Short mmCIF file of C-alpha atoms in Angstrom, two decimals:
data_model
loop_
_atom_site.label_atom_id
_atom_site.label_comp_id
_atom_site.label_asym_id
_atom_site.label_seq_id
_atom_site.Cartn_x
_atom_site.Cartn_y
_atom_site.Cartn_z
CA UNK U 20 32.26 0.51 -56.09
CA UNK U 21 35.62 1.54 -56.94
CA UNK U 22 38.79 0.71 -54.39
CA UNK U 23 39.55 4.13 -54.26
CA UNK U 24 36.52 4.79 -51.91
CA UNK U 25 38.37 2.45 -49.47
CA UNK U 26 38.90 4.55 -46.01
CA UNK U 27 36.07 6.66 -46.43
CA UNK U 28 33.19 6.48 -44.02
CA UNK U 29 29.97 5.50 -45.21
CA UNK U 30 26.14 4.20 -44.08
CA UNK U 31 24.95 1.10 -45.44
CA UNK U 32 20.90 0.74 -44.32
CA UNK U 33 20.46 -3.18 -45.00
CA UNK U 34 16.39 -2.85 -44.44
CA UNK U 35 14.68 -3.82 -41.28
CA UNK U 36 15.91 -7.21 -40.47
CA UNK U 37 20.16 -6.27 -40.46
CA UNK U 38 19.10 -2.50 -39.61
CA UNK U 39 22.05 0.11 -40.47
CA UNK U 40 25.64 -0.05 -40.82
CA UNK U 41 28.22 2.48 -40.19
CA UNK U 42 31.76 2.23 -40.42
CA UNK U 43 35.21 3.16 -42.62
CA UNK U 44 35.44 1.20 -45.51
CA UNK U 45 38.22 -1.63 -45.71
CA UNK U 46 38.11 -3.49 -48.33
CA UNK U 47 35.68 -3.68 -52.03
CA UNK U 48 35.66 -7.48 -53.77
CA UNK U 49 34.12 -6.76 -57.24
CA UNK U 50 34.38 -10.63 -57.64
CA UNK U 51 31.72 -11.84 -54.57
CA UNK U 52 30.12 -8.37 -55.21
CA UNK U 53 30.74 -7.75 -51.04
CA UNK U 54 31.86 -4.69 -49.16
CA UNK U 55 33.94 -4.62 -45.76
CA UNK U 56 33.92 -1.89 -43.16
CA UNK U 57 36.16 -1.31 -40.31
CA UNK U 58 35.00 -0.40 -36.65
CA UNK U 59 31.34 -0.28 -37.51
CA UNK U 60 28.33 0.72 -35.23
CA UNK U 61 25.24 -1.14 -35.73
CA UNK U 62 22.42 1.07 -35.31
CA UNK U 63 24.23 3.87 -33.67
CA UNK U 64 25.81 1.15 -31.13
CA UNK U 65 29.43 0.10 -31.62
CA UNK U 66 30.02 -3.95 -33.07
CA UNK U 67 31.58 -6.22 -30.51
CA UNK U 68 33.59 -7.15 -34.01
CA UNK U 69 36.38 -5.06 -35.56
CA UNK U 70 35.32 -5.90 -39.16
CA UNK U 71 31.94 -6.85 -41.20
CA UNK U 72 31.74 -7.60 -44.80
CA UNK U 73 27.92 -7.11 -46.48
CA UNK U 74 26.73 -8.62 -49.48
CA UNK U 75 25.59 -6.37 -52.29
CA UNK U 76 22.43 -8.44 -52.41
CA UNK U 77 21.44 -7.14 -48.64
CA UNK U 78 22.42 -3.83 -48.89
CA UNK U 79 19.09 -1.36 -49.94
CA UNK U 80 20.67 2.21 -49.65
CA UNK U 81 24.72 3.75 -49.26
CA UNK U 82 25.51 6.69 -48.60
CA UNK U 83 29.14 8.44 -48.39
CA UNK U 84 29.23 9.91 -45.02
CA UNK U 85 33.24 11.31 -45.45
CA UNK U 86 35.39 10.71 -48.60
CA UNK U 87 38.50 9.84 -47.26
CA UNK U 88 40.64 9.26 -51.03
CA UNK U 89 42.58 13.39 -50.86
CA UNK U 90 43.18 13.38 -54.47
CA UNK U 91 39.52 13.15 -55.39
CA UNK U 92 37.87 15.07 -52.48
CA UNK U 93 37.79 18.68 -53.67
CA UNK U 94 36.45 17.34 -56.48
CA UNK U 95 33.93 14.56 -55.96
CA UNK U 96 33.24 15.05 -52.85
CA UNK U 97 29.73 16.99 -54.12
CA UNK U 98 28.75 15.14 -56.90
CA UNK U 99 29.76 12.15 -54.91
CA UNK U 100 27.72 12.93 -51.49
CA UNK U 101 24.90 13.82 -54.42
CA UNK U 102 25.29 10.38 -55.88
CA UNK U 103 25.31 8.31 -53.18
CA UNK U 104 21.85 9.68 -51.50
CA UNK U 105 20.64 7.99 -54.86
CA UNK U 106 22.37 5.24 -54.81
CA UNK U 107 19.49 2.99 -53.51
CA UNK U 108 17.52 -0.29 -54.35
CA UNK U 109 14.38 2.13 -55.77
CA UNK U 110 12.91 2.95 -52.77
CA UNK U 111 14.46 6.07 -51.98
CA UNK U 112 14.94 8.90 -53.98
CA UNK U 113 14.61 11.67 -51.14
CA UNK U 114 17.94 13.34 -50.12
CA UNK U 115 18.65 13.95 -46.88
CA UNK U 116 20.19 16.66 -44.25
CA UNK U 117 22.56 15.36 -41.32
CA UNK U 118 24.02 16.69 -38.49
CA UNK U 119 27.19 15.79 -38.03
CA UNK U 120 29.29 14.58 -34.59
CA UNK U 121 32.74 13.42 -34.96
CA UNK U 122 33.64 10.30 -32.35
CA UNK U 123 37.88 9.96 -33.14
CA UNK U 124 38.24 6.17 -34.02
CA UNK U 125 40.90 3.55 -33.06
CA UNK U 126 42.87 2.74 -36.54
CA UNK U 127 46.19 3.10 -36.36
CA UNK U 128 46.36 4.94 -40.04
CA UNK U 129 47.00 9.09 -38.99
CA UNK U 130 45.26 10.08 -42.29
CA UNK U 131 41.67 8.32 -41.55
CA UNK U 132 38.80 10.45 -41.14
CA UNK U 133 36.91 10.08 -37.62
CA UNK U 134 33.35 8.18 -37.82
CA UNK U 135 30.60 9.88 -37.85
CA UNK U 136 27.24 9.18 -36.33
CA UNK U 137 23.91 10.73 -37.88
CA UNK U 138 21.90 12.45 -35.10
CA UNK U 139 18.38 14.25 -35.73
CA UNK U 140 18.13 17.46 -37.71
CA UNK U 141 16.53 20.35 -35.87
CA UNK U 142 13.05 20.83 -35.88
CA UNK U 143 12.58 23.61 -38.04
CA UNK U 144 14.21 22.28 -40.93
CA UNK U 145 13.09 21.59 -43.89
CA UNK U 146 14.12 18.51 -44.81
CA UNK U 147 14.14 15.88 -41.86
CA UNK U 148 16.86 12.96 -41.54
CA UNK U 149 15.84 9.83 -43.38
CA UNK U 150 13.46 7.34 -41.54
CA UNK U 151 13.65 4.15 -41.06
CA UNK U 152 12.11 1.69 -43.25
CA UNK U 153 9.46 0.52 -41.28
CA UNK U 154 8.52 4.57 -40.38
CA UNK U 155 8.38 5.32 -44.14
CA UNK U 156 5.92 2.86 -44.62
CA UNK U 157 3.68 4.06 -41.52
CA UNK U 158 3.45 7.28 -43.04
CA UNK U 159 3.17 5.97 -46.44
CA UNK U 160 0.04 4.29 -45.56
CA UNK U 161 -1.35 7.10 -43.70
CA UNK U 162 -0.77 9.88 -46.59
CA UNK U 163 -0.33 7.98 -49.27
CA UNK U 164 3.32 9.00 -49.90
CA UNK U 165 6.73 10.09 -47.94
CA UNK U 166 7.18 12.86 -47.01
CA UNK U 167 5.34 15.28 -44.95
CA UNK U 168 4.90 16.81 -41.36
CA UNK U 169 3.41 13.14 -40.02
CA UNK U 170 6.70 11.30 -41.26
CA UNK U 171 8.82 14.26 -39.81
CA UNK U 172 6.41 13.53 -36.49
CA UNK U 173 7.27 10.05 -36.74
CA UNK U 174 10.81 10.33 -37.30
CA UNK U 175 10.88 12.94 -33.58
CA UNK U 176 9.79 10.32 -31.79
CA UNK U 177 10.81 7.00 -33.38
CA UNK U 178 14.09 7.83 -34.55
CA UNK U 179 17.11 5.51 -33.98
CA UNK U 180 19.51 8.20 -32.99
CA UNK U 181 22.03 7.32 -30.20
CA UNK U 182 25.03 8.93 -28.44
CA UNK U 183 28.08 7.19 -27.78
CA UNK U 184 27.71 7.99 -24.05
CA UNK U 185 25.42 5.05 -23.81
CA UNK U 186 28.48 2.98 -23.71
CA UNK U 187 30.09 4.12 -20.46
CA UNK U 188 27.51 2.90 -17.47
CA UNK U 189 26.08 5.59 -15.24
CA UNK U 190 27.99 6.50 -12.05
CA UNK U 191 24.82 6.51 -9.70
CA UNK U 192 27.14 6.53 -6.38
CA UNK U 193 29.33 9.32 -7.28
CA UNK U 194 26.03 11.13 -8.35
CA UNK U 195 24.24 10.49 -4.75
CA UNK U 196 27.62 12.05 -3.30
CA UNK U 197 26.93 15.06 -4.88
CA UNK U 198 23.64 15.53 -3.29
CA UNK U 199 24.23 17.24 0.36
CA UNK U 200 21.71 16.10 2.18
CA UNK U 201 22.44 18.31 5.11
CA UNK U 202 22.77 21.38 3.32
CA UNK U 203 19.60 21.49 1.74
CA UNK U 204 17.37 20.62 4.93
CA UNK U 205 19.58 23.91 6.23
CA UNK U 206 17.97 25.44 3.33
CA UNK U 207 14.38 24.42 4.12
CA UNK U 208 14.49 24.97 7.56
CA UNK U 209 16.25 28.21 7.13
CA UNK U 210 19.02 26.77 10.10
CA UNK U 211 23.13 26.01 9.69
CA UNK U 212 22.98 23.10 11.65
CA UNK U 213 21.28 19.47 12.60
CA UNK U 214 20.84 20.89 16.05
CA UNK U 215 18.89 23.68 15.51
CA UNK U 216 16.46 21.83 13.20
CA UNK U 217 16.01 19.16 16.12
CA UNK U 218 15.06 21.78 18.30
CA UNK U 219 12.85 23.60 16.13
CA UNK U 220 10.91 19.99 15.22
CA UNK U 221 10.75 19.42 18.71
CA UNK U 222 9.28 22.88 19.77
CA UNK U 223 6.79 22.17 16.72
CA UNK U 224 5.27 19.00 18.32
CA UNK U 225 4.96 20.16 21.64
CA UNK U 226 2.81 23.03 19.84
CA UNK U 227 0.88 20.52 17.83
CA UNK U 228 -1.89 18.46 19.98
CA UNK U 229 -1.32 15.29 20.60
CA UNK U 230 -3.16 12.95 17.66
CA UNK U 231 -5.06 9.27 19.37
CA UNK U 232 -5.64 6.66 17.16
CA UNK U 233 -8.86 5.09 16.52
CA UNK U 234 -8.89 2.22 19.41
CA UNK U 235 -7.40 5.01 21.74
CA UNK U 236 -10.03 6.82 24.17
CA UNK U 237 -9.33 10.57 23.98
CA UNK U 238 -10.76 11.16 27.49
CA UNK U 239 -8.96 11.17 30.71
CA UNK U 240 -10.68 9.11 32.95
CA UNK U 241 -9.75 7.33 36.36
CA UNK U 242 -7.51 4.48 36.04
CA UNK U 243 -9.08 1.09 35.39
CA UNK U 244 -10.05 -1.23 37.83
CA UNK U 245 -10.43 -4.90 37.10
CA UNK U 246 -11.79 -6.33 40.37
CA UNK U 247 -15.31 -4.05 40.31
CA UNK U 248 -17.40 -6.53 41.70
CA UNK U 249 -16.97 -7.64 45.48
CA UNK U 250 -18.56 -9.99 47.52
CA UNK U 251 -19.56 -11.19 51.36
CA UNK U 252 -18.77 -14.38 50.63
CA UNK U 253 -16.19 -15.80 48.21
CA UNK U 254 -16.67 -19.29 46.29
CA UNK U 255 -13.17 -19.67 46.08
CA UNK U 256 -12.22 -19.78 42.79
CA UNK U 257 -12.25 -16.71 40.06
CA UNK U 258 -13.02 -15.84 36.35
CA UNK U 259 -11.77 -13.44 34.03
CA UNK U 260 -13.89 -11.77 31.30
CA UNK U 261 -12.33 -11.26 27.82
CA UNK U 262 -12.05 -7.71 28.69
CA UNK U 263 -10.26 -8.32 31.62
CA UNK U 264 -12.47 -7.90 34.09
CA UNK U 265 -12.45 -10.20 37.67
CA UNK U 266 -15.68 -12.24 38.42
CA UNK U 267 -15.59 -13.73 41.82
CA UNK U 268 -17.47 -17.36 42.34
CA UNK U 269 -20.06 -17.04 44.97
CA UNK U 270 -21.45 -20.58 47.46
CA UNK U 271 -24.77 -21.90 46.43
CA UNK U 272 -26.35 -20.20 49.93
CA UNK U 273 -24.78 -17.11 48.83
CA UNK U 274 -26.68 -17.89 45.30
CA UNK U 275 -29.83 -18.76 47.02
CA UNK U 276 -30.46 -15.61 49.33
CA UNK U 277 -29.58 -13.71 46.13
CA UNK U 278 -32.56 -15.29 44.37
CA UNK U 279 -34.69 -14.80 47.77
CA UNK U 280 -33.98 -11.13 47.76
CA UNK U 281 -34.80 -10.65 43.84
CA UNK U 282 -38.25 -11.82 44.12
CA UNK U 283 -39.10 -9.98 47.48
CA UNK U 284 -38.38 -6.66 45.26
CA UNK U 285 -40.69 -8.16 42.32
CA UNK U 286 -38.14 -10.69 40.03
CA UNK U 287 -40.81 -13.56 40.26
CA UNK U 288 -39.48 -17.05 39.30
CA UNK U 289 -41.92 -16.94 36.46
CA UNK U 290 -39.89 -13.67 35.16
CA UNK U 291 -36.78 -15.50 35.83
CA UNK U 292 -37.55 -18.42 34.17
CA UNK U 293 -38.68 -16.56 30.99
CA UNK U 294 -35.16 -14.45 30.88
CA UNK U 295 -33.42 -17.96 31.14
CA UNK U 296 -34.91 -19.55 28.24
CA UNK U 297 -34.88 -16.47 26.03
CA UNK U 298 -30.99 -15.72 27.10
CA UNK U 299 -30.16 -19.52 26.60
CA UNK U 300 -32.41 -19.44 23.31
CA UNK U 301 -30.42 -16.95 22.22
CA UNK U 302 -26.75 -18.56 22.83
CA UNK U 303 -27.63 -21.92 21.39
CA UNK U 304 -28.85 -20.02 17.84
CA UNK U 305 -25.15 -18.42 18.08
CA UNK U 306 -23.75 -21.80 18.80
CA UNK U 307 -25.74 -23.45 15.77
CA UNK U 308 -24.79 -20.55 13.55
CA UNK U 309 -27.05 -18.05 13.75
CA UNK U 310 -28.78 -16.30 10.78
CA UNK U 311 -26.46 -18.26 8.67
CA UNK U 312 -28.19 -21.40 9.73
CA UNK U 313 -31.95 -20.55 9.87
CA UNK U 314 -32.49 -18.97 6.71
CA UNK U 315 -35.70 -19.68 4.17
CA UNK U 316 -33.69 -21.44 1.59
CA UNK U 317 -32.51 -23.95 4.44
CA UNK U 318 -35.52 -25.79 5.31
CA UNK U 319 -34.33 -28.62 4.34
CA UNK U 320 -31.06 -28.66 7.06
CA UNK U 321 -32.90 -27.49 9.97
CA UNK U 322 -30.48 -27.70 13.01
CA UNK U 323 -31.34 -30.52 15.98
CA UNK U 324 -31.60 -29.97 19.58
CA UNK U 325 -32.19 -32.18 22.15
CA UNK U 326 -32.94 -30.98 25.68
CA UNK U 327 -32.36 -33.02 28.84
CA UNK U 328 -34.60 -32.35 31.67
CA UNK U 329 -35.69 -32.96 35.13
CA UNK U 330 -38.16 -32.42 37.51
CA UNK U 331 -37.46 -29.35 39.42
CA UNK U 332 -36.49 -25.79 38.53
CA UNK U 333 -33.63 -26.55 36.34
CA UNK U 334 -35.67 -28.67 34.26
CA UNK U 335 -38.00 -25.84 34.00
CA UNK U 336 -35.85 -23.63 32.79
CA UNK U 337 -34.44 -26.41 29.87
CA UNK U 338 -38.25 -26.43 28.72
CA UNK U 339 -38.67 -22.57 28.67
CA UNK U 340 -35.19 -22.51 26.72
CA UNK U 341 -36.96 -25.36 24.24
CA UNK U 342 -39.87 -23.37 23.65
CA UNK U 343 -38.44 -20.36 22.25
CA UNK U 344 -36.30 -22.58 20.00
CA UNK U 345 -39.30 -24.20 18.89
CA UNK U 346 -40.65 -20.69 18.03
CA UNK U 347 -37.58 -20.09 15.88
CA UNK U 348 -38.77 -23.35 13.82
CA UNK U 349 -35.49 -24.94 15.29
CA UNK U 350 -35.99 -28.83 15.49
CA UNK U 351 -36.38 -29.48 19.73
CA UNK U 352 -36.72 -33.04 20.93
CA UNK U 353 -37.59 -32.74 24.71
CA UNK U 354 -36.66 -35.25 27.17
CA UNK U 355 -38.57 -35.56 30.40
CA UNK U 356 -39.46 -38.43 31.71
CA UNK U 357 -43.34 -39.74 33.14
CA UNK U 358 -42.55 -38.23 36.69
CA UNK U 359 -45.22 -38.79 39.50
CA UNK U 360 -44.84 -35.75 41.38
CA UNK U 361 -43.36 -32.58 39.78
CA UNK U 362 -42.77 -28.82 40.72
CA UNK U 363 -45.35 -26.54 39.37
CA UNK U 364 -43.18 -24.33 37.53
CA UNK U 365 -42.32 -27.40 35.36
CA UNK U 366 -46.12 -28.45 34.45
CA UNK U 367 -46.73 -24.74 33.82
CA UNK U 368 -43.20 -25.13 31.14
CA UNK U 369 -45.00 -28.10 29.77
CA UNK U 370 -48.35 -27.04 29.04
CA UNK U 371 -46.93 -23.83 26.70
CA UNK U 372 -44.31 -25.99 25.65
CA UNK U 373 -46.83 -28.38 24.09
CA UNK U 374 -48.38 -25.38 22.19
CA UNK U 375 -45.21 -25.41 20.01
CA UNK U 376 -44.02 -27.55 17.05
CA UNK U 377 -41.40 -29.32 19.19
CA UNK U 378 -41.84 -32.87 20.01
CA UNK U 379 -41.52 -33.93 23.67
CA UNK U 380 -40.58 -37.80 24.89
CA UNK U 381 -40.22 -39.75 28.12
CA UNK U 382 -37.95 -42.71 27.05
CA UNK U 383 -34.44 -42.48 25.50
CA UNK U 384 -35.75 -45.18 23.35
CA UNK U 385 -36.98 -42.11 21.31
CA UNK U 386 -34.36 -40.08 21.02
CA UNK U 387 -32.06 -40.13 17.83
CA UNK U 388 -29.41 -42.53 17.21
CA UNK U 389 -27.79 -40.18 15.04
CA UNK U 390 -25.55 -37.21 16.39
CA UNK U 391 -27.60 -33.76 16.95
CA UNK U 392 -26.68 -30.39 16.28
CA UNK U 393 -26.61 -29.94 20.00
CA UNK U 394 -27.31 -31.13 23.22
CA UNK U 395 -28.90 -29.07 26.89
CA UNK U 396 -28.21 -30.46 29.55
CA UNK U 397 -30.74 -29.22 32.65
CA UNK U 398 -30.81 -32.60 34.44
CA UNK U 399 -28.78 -31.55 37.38
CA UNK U 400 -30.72 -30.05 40.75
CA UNK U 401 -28.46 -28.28 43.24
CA UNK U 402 -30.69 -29.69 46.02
CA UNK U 403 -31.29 -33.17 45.18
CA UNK U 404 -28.08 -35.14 45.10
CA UNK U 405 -29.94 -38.29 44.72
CA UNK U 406 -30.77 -37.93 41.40
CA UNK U 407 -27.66 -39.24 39.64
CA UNK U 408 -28.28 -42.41 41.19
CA UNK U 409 -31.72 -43.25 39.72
CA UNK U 410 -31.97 -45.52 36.04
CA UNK U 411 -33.62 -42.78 34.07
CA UNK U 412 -30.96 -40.07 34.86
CA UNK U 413 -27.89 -42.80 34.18
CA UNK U 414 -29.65 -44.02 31.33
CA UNK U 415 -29.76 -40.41 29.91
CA UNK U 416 -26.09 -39.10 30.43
CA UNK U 417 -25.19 -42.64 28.69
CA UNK U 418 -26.86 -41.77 25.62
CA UNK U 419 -25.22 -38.17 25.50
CA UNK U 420 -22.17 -39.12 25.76
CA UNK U 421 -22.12 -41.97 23.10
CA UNK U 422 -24.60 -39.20 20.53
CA UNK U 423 -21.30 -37.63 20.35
CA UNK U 424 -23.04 -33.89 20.72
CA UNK U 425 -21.43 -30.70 21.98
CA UNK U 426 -23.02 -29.98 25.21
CA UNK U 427 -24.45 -26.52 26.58
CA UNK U 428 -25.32 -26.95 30.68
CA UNK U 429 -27.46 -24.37 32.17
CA UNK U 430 -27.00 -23.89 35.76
CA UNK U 431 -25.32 -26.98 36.58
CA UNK U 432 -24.70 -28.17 40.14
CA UNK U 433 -21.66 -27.15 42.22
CA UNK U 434 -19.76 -30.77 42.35
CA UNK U 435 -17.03 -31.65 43.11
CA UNK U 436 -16.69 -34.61 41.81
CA UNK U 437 -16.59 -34.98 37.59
CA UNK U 438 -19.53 -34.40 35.75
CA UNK U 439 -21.60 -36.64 34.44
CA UNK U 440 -22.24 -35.22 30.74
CA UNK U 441 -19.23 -33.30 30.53
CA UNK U 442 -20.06 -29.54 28.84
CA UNK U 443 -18.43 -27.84 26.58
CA UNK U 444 -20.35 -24.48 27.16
CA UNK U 445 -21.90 -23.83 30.80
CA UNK U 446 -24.41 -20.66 30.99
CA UNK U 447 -24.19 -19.73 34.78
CA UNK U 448 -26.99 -17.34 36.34
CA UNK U 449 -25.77 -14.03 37.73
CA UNK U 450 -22.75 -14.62 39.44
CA UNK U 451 -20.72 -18.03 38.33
CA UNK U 452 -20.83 -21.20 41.02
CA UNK U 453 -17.47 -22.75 41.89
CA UNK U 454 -17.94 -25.81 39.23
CA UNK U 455 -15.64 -28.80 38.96
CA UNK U 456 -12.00 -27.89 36.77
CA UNK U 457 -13.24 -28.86 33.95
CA UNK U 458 -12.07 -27.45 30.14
CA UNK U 459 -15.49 -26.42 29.95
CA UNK U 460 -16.28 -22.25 28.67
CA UNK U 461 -18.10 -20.23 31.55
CA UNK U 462 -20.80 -18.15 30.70
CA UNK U 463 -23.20 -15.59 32.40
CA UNK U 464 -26.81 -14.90 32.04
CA UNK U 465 -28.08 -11.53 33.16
CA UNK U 466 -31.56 -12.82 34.85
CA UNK U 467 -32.28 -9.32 35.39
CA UNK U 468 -31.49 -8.14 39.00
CA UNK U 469 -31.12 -4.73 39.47
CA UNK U 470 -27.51 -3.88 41.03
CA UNK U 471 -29.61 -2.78 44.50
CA UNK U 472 -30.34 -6.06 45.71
CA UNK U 473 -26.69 -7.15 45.67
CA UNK U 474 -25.95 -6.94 49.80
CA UNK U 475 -22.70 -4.69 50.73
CA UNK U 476 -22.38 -3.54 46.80
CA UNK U 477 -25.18 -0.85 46.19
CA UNK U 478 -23.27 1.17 43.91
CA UNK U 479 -21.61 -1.37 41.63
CA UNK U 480 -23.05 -3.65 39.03
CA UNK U 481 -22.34 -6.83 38.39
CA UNK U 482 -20.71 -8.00 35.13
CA UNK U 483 -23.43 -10.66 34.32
CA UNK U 484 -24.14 -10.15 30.55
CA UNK U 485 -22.94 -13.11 28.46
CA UNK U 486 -22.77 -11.69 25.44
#
């Protein structure tokens, strides 16, 4: 290239890896072979440099964008526009059609020409700006030559065509000023003012009906009352359910003539006893982990229970509790010891209890060393305080409180001393007893009563479910 060319603008597409040059031309050096331009953009972007020199050996296509020498442009600036789009390294030969945009440049000469940036042709056209390298050989591969409506495709939607506006940074604050907020939800609303639209929303959701969420009741009942059970004789002391709900504790006399009056209308103590042990059956299955625990593919970690029981109705109502855990192939280990004289509700408990899988032993010589799943305590008798004195009973709290076991009592004895075994369930009957403060959990067993033979509270009934 000759030095007279120096000052006019031109491209300089160095392949994919330098990508393409624009700029003024500063200086030629026929010796080194290397051309310099002036304020270039690099891919449509303005260099952070104010000069770059290229090497002929990296430079695959020129082309004169302006002629800047005035002597020569009338002239050569045809033939030399034609010349240039075929001035390449071989690989193109196509001549191309530019749109134009002059951006006025920074030199301080009066006479040079602004730069000026290649943006897309239109559509229609028939010949389409120049692709990039790396496009031209997409489509070349696809239709076996340039050319063609899937390089002018191509070239729509990969094209490297910028604006110079990209260099100034968005003014998103002074845009979100513009936006009157108020003004358009006057326009909506078809109101001039905020106050209007208040009163409009507001005479809207008194029109609407009133939405309830799904753990909201949509009826209006009568306001709730927490005490709903009420009795002729208070235990002195009082539990709350998890719903809220009052229980009062009621004496053991209280508790007895409640019992009386059950069986005179038909609850016989053998239909008690039977609703014990399947409501206590039931618990200690939730306490060992229900279905998760007595599955068919667990035979092999069968849960452990060992029940503690003495001679009198308590104790009956351990064994009834053992049986039906013995019918849900649960391992039961009961305790009673070789008593000379026992109540016959307890020999009747034994005879079906030995009917069942469960194994049944008098000594605590023959219960497990090891810790157990868990451990029922029925060895207290709310009429026989003498009990805790014998060997057999002291020898039997002993061992459950070195096994280490958690501990379900059913029906313990009002004491108020500390417990012997101390619980950490108790499953009262009915209506709790006031037991010892203890951090035991208080539970209660609907026995089946029906709410008529509660004296002075016919038309309320009980909260005795435990569940």
């Amino acid at each position: 290239m000759d030095a007279k060319w120096v000052g006019s603008v031109v491209s300089i597409n160095c392949g994919l890896t330098l990508g393409v040059y624009q700029g003024a031309v500063s200086s030629v050096d026929h010796t080194s072979q290397t051309i310099s331009l002036k304020q270039p953009y690099h891919n449509g972007v303005r260099c952070p440099v104010a000069e770059v020199t290229f090497s002929a050996m990296d430079i695959k296509e020129l082309k004169f964008l302006d002629i800047q020498n005035t002597t020569n442009k009338p002239s050569s600036v045809p033939g030399a526009a034609t010349e240039a789009s075929h001035v390449t390294s071989g690989r193109h030969n196509q001549s191309s059609r530019v749109t134009q945009t002059q951006v006025p440049t920074s030199s301080s000469h009066s006479n040079t020409a602004p730069i000026t940036i290649l943006r897309r042709a239109p559509v229609g056209s028939s010949n389409s700006r120049g692709g990039t390298q790396a496009t031209q050989k997409k489509t070349n591969v696809k239709n076996g030559g340039g050319g063609g409506f899937m390089r002018q495709r191509d070239d729509e939607c990969f094209g490297d065509g910028t604006d110079e506006d990209l260099d100034t940074d968005f003014d998103f604050e002074g845009n979100l000023a513009l936006f009157d907020k108020a003004a358009v939800f006057s326009q909506i609303d078809g109101t001039n003012s905020h106050t209007n639209r208040s009163q409009q929303h507001s005479r809207q959701d008194e029109q609407k009906p009133r939405t309830y969420r799904h753990d909201e009741n949509i009826l209006q009942g009568k306001p709730i009352a927490y005490r709903q059970i009420s009795v002729p004789q208070h235990g002195g002391k009082e539990y709350c359910t998890d719903s809220g709900l009052v229980v009062p504790s009621i004496p053991y006399e209280l508790h007895k003539r409640l019992l009386a009056a059950a069986e005179r209308q038909g609850l016989s103590l053998e239909r008690r006893l039977e609703m014990i042990g399947i409501c206590s059956c039931q618990m200690a299955l939730t306490l060992l982990g229900g279905p998760n625990r007595l599955t068919p593919k667990n035979v092999h970690q069968r849960p452990t229970v060992v029940i503690l029981c003495g001679p009198h109705i308590q104790g009956a109502q351990g064994i009834s509790c053992a049986r039906h855990l013995a019918n849900h192939e649960v391992e039961v280990i009961l305790f009673l010891p070789n008593f000379l004289k026992m109540q016959e509700s307890v020999t009747s408990e034994v005879n079906l209890f030995s009917r069942t899988s469960g194994k049944q032993v008098a000594s605590v010589k023959d219960l497990p060393a090891s810790p157990v799943d868990l451990l029922i305590n029925c060895l207290d008798c709310h009429v026989n305080r003498l009990l805790k004195e014998q060997s057999w009973y002291q020898t039997a709290a002993d061992w459950a409180n070195s096994n280490k076991a958690p501990v379900l009592s059913i029906d313990p004895a009002v004491s108020e001393q500390c417990q012997s075994i101390e619980a950490k369930w108790t499953l009262s009957l009915g209506l709790p007893l006031p037991l010892a403060d203890t951090e035991s959990r208080v539970y209660l067993c609907d026995i089946g009563i029906p709410k008529m033979v509660f004296p002075g509270n016919r038309n309320q009934l009980p909260f005795t479910f435990w569940m």
